[in-house]
Coordinates of C-alpha atoms in Angstrom, one line a residue:
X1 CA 102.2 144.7 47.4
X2 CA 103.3 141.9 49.0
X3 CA 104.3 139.4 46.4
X4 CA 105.8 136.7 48.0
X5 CA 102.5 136.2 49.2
X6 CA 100.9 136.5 45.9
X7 CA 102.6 135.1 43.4
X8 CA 101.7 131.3 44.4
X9 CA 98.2 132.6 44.0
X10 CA 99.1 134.2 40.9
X11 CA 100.8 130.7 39.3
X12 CA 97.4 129.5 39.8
X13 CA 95.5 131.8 38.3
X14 CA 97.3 131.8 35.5
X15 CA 95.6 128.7 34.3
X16 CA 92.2 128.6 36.6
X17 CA 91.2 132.1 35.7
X18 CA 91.8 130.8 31.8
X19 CA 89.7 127.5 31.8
X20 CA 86.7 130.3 33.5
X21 CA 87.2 132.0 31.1
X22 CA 86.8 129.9 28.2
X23 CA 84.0 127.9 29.2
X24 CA 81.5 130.2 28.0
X25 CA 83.3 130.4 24.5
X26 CA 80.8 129.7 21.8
X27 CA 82.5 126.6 19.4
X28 CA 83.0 129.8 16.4
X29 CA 85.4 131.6 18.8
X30 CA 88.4 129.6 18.1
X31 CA 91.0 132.6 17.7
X32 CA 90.1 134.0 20.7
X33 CA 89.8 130.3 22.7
X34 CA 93.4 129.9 21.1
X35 CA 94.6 133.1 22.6
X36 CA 93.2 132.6 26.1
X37 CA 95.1 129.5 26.2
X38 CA 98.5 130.6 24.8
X39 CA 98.4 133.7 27.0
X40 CA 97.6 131.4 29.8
X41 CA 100.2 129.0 29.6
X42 CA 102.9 132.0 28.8
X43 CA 101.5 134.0 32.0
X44 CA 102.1 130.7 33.9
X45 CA 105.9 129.8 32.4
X46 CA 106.5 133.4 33.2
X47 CA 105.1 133.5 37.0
X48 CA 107.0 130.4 37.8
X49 CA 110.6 132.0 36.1
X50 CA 110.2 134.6 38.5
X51 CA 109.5 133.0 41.6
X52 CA 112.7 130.8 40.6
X53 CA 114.8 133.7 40.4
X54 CA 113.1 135.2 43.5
X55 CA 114.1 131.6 45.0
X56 CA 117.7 131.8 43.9
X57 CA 118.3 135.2 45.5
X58 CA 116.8 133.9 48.7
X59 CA 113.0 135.1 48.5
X60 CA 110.9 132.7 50.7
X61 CA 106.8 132.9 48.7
X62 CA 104.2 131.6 51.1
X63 CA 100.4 132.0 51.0
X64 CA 98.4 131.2 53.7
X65 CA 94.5 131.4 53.6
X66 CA 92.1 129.9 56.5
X67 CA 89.8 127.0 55.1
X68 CA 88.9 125.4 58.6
X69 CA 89.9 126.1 62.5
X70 CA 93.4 125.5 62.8
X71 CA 94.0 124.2 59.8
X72 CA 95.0 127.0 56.8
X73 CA 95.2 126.6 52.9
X74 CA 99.0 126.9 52.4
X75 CA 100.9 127.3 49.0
X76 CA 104.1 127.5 49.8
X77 CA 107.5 127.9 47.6
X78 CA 110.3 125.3 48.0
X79 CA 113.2 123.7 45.7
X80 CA 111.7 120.6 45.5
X81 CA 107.6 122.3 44.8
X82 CA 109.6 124.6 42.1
X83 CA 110.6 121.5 40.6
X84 CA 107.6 119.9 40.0
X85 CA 106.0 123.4 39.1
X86 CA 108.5 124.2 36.7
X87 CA 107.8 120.9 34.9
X88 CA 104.3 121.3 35.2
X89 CA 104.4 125.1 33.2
X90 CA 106.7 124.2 30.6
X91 CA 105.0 121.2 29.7
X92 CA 101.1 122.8 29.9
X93 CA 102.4 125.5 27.6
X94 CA 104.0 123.1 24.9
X95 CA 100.8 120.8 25.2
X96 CA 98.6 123.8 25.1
X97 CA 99.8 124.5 21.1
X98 CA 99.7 120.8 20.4
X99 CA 96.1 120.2 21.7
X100 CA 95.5 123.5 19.4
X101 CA 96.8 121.8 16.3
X102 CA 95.3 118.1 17.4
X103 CA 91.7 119.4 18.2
X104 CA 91.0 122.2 16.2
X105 CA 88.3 119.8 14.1
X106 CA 86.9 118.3 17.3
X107 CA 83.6 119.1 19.2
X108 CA 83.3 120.7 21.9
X109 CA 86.5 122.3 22.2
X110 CA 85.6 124.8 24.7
X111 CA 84.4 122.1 27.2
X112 CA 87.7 120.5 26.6
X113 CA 90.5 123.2 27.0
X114 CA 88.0 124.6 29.9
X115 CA 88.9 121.6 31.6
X116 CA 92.6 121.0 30.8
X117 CA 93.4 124.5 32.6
X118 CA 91.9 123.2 35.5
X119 CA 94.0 120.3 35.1
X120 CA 97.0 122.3 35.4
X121 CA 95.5 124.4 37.9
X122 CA 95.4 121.7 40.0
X123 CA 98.8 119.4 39.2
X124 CA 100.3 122.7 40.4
X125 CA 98.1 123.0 43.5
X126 CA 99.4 119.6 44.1
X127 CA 102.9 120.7 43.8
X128 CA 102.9 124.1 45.6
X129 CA 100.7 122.4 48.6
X130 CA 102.5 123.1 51.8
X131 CA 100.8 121.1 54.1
X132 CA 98.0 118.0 53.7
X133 CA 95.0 119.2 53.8
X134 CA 96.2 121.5 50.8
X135 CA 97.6 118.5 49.5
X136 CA 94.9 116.3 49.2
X137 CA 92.3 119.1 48.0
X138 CA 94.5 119.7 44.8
X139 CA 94.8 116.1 44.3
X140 CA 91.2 115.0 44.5
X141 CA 90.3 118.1 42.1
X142 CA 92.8 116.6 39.7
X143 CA 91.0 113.9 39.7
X144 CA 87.3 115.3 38.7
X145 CA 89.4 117.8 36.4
X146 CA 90.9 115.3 34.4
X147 CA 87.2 112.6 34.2
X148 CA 86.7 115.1 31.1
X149 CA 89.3 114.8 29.5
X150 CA 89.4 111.2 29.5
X151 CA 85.8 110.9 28.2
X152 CA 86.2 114.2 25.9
X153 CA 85.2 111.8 22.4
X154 CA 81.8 110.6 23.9
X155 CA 82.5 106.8 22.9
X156 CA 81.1 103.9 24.7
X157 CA 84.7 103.2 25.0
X158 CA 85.4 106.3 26.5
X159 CA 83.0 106.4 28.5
X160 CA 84.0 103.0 29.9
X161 CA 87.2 103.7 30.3
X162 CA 86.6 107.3 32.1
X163 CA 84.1 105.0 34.6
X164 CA 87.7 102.7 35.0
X165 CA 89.4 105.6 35.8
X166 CA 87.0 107.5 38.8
X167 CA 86.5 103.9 40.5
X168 CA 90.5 103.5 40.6
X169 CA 91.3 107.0 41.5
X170 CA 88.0 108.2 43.5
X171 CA 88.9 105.0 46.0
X172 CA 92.7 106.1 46.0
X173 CA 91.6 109.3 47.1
X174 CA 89.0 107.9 50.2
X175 CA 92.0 106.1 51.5
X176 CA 94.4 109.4 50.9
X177 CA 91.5 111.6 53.3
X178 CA 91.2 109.0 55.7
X179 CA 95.5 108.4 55.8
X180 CA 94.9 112.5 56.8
X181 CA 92.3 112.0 59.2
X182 CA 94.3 109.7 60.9
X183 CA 97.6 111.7 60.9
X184 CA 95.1 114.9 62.4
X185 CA 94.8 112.6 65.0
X186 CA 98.5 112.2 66.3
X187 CA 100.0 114.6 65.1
X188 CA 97.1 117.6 64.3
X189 CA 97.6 119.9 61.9
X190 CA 100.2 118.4 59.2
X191 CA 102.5 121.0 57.3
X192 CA 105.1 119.6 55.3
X193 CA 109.1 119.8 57.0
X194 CA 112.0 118.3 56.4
X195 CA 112.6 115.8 58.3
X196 CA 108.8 114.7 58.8
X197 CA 106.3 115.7 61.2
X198 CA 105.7 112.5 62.7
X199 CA 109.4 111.9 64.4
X200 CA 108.0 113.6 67.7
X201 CA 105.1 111.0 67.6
X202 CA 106.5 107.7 66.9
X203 CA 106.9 106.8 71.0
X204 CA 105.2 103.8 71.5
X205 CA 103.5 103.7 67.9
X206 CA 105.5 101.7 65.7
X207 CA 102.2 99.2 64.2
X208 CA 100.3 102.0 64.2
X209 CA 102.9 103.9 62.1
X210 CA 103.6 101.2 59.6
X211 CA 99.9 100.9 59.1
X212 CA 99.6 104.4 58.6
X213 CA 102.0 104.4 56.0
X214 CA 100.4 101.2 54.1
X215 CA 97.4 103.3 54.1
X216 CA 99.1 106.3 52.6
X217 CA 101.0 104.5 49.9
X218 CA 97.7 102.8 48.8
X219 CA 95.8 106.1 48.4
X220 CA 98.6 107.3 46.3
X221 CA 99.9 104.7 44.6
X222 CA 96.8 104.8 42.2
X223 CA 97.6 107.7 40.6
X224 CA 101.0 106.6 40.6
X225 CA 100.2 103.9 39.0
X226 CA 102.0 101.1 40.9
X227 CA 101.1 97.4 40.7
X228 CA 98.7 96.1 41.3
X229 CA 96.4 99.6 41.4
X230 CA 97.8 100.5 37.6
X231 CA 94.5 99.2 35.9
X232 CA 93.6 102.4 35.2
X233 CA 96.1 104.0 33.2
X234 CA 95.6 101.5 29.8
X235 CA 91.8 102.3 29.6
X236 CA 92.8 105.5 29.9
X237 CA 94.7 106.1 26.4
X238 CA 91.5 106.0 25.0
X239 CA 91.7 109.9 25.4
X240 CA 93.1 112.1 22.7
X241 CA 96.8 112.2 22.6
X242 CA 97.1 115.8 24.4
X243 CA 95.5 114.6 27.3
X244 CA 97.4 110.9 27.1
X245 CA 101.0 113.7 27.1
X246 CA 99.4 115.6 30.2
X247 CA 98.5 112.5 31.8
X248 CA 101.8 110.7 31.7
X249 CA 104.3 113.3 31.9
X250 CA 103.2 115.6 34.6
X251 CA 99.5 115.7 35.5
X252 CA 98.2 112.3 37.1
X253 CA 100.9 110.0 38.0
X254 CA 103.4 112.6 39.0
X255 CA 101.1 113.7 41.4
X256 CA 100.6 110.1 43.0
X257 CA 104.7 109.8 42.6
X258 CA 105.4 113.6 43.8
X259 CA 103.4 112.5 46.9
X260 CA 104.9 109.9 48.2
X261 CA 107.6 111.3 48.2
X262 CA 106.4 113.6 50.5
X263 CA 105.2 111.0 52.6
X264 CA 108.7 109.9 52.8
X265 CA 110.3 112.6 53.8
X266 CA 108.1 115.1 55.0
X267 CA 105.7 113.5 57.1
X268 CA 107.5 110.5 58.1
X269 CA 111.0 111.7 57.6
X270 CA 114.0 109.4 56.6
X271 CA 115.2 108.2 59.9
X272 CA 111.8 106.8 60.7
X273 CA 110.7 105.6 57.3
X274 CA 113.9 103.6 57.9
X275 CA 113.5 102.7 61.6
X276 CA 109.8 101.2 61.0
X277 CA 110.9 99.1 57.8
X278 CA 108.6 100.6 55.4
X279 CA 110.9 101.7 53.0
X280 CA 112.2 98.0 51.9
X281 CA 109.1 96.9 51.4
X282 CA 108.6 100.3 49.0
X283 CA 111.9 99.4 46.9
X284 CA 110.7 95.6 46.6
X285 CA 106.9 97.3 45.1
X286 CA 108.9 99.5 42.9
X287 CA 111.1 97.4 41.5
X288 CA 108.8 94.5 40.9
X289 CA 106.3 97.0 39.2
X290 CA 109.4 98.5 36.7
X291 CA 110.1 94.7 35.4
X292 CA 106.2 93.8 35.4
X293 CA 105.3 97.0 33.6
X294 CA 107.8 96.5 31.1
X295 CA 106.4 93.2 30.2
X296 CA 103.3 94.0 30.0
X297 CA 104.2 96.7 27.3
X298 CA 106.2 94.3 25.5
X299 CA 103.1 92.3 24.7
X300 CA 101.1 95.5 23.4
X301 CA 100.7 96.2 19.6
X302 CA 98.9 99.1 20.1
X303 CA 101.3 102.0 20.1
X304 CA 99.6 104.1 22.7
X305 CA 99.3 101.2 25.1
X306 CA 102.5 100.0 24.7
X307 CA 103.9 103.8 26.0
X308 CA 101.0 103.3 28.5
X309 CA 102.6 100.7 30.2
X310 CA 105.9 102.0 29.9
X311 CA 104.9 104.4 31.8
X312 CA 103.9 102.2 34.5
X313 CA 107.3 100.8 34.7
X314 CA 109.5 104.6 34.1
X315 CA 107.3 106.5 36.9
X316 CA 108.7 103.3 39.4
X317 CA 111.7 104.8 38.4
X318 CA 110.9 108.1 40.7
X319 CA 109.5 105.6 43.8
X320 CA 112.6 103.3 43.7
X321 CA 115.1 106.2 43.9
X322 CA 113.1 107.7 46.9
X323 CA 112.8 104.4 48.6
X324 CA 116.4 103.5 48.9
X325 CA 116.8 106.3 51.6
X326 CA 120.2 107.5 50.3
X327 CA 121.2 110.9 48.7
X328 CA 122.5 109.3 45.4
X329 CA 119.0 106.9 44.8
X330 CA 117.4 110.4 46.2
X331 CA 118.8 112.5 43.2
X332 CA 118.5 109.5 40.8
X333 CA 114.5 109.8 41.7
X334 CA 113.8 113.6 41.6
X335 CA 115.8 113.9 38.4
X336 CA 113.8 111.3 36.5
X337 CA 110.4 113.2 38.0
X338 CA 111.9 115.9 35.2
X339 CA 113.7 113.3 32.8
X340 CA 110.6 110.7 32.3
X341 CA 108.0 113.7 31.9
X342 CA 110.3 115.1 28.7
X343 CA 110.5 111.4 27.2
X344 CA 107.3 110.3 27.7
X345 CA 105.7 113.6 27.1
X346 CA 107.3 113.6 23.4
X347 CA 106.4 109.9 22.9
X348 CA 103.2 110.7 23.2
X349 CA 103.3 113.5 21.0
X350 CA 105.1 111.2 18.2
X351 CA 102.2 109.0 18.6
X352 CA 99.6 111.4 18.2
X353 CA 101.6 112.7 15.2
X354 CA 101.4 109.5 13.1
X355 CA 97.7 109.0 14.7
X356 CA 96.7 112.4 13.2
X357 CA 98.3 112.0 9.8
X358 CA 98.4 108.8 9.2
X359 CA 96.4 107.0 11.3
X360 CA 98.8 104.6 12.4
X361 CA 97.7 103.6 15.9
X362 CA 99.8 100.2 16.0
X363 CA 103.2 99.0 16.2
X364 CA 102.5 96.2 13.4
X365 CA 101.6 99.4 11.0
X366 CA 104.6 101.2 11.4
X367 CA 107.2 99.7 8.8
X368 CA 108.5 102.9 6.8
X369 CA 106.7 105.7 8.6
X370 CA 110.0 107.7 8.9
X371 CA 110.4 108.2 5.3
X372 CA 106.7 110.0 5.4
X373 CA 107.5 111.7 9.2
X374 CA 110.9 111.7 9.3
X375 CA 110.9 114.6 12.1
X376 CA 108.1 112.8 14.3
X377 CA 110.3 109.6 14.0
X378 CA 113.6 111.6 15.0
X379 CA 111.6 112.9 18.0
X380 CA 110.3 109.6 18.9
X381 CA 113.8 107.6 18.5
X382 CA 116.0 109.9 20.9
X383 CA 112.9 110.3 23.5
X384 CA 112.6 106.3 23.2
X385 CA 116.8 105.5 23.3
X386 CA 116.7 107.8 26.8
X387 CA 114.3 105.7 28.1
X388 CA 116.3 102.5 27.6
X389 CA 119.4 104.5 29.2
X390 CA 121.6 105.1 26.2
X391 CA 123.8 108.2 26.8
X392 CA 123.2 111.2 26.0
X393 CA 119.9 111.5 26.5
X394 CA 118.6 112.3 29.8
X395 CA 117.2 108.9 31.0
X396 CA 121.1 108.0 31.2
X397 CA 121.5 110.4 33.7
X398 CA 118.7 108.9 35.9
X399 CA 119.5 105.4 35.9
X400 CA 123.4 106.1 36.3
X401 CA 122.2 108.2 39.9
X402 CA 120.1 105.0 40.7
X403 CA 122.4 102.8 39.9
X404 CA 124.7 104.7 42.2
X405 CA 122.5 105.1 44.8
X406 CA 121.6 100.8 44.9
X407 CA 125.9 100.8 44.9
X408 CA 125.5 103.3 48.2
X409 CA 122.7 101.6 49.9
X410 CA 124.8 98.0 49.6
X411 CA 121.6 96.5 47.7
X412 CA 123.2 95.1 44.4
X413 CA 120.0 93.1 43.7
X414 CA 118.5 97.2 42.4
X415 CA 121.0 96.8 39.7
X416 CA 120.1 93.8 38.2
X417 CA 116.7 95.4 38.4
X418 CA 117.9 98.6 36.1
X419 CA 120.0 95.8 34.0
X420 CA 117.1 94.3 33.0
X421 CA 114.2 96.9 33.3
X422 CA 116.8 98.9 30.2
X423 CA 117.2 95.0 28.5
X424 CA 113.0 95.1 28.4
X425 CA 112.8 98.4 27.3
X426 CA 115.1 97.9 24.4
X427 CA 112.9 95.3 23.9
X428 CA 109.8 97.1 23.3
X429 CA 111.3 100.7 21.7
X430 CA 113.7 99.1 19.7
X431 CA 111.5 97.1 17.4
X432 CA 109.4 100.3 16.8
X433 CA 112.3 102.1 15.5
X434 CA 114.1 99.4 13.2
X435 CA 110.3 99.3 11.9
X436 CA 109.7 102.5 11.4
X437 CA 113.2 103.7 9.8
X438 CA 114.5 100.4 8.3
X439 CA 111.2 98.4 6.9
X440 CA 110.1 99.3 3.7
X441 CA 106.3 100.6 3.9
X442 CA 102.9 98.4 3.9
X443 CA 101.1 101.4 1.8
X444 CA 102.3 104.7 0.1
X445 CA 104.3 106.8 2.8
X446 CA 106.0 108.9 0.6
X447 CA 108.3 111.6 1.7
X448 CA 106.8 115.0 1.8
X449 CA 109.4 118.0 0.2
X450 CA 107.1 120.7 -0.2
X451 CA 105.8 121.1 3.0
X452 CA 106.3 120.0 6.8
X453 CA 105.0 116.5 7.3
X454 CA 102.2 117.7 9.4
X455 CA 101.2 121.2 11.1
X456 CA 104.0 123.2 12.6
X457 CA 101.0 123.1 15.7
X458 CA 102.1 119.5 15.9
X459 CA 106.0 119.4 14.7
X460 CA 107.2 122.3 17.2
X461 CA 106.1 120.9 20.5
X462 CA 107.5 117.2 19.5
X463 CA 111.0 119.1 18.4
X464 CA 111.1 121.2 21.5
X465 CA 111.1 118.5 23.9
X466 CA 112.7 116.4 22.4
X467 CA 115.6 118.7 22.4
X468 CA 115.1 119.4 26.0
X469 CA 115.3 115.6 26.8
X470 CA 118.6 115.6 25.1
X471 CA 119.8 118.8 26.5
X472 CA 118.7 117.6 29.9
X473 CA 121.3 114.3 29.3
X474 CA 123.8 116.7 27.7
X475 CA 124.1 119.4 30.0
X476 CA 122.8 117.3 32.9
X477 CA 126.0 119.4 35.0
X478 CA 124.9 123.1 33.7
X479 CA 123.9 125.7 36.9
X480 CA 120.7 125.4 36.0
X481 CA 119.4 121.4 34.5
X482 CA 117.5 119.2 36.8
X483 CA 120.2 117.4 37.9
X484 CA 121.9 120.8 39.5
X485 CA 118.8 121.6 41.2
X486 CA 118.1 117.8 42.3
X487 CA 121.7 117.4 43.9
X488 CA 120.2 121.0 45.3
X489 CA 117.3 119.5 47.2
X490 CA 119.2 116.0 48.1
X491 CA 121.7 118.2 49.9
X492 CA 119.2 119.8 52.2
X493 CA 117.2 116.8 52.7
X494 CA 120.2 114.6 54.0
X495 CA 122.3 117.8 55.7

């Protein structure tokens, strides 16, 4: 058997052959819905270890399938797909056992994790996709994949906000197919290569490029949540707190992040992303979207907003790295595409924890909740001082590569940005911890001794990446972290 043809396709069956499969699941079959979806997400973590240490030993894993004349389905194996991938599998299997824990009393539970493999299916689609076409069918299924989930509760509210979310991203896609109908045009059939397809096309072109470009980074920047085309993501919390982790750490807006970046350097390449101009005007919609989003979350009291837009402003983190054209600003932004979807991914969780057990949905409510949770709060403390930068959690890492990389590129303005996108976020996480571990409590939070302060369904998944975000700053220099593997990618981008 040929497996480096097959095992892309078998990293996405993992997870689309397990939401088939559970679909049909009457609502009493919750053992075996449970073990569909834990053998799943194993399957998948599994796959994706091999084909990284197929990678490592030189193994090149391409799948090519026809889907229209000249133009082929292509999943296809690279450092920098592997490292979305990766991120993508070890997150979807530590949601998977949360979303058991979270939903086991909700309705219509086979609906709902029917649905989130798909998700996954697709976010991996999105990261394995070797050319556009393949690109932008993943993407677009992530977006009716994920409707679902936002509406899973059935509220007005959710309903509203689910209608919020397909106007935003269904319009981000139209421009995305027509961006690709227009590059089939120049340059025909687009497969992602280093160095972008487009340099041999660029004669004569320059408007016609830029506007191109515009075009592409409107499509995508929905999803990715940039300002002004963020409206979206807030309504969007509405969702349980599973699908608010999937959404923010690795499904939805790393997509819309993960490809512009390949806009950058694999369709336009750097030299002409520089050469047209587009890039500084990138930065400049980055950086003013980190300080606005940061703002913005200052002024929420509801706790899942407040991480909402937080996100807004970390996932700028990713563009502004990739914008500044320079290997250090480079590694900077493909490390926090790891580092932010750890954080924010056990932020979320946290949330959800003190949601579940003590329905404590605001900021104003928290005063004491660590002598009740005191394992949520621990989680939710480290993932929160990474964010702001403090060492050694792994948001240091990623902001001392930026920093770097504004120091390489000559543009000392980027560091006051990081100065005072870290000031703001101390702003908004810091307040949440003094209240949380230094306030005494509103109502009776006693500490638990005789058991775990919630199920082990919900405690393991927050522990386990919160360690990983700490391991991530700690051992950012170890063989295999995703700073070693980001310096990896940089270094053939830029050779």
């Amino acid at each position: 058997m040929n497996w480096s043809f097959w095992l892309p396709l078998l990293v996405l069956a993992s997870s689309l052959v397990t939401g088939l499969a559970i679909f049909p699941l009457p609502a009493r079959r919750s053992n075996l819905r449970n073990t569909l979806n834990m053998c799943g997400a194993s399957i998948k973590v599994v796959l994706v270890a091999v084909i990284a240490w197929g990678t490592v030993h030189g193994i090149d894993y391409e799948t090519r399938l026809p889907l229209l004349p000249d133009y082929d389905l292509v999943l296809a194996v690279e450092p920098v797909s592997l490292l979305f991938a990766s991120l993508s599998a070890v997150l979807w299997f530590f949601t998977t056992i949360y979303a058991i824990g979270y939903l086991r009393d909700s309705p219509n539970l086979s609906r709902f994790f029917g649905f989130f493999s798909l998700c996954v299916t697709a976010a991996v689609g999105v990261s394995l996709a070797g050319n556009l076409l393949t690109f932008v069918v993943f993407y677009e299924l992530l977006t009716l994949t994920t409707y679902p989930l936002v509406v899973h509760r059935g509220t007005p509210e959710a309903v509203s906000a689910g209608r919020t979310y397909l106007v935003y991203t269904l319009v981000g896609g139209t421009l995305l197919l027509l961006a690709a109908l227009w590059l089939y045009a120049i340059a025909g059939p687009v497969d992602f290569v280093s160095g972008g397809v487009l340099t041999h096309h660029a004669e004569g072109r320059p408007w016609e490029l830029r506007a191109l470009f515009l075009l592409l980074i409107a499509g995508l920047g929905v999803k990715a949540a940039l300002v002004p085309l963020h409206g979206w993501l807030p309504r969007a919390m509405i969702a349980p707190a599973p699908v608010s982790a999937l959404l923010h750490a690795v499904a939805v807006v790393k997509a819309g992040a993960f490809g512009i970046m390949r806009v950058i350097f694999d369709v336009f390449g750097v030299r002409l992303s520089s050469e047209l101009g587009m890039s500084g005007a990138l930065t400049v919609l980055a950086a003013t979207t980190i300080i606005l989003g940061s703002l913005m979350a200052l002024l929420q009291d509801d706790l899942k907003r407040r991480l909402a837009y937080s996100t807004v402003s970390q996932l700028s983190y990713i563009l502004l790295g990739i914008a500044m054209l320079g290997p250090l600003g480079t590694i900077g932004g493909l490390v926090h595409l790891v580092h932010q979807g750890l954080m924010k991914i056990t932020l979320f969780f946290a949330a959800g924890n003190l949601s579940e057990t003590l329905e404590v949905h605001r900021v104003s409510e928290m005063d004491g909740v660590a002598r009740r949770m005191p394992l949520t709060m621990a989680a939710f403390t480290l993932a929160a001082l990474g964010m702001i930068g403090l060492p050694p959690v792994a948001g240091f890492v990623s902001k001392w590569y930026l920093g770097l990389g504004a120091l390489e590129q000559g543009a000392g303005w980027i560091l006051w940005v990081l100065v005072a996108s870290s000031l703001l976020n101390a702003g908004y996480f810091l307040p949440i911890i003094y209240r949380a571990w230094f306030r005494a409590p509103q109502r009776s939070v006693a500490p638990v001794h005789d058991r775990l302060e919630a199920s082990w369904l919900l405690i393991l998944p927050t522990m386990a990446t919160a360690f990983m975000a700490l391991a991530a700053g700690m051992f950012a220099n170890a063989s295999l972290s995703p700073l070693t593997l980001a310096r990896q990618i940089v270094t053939e981008m830029y050779r």
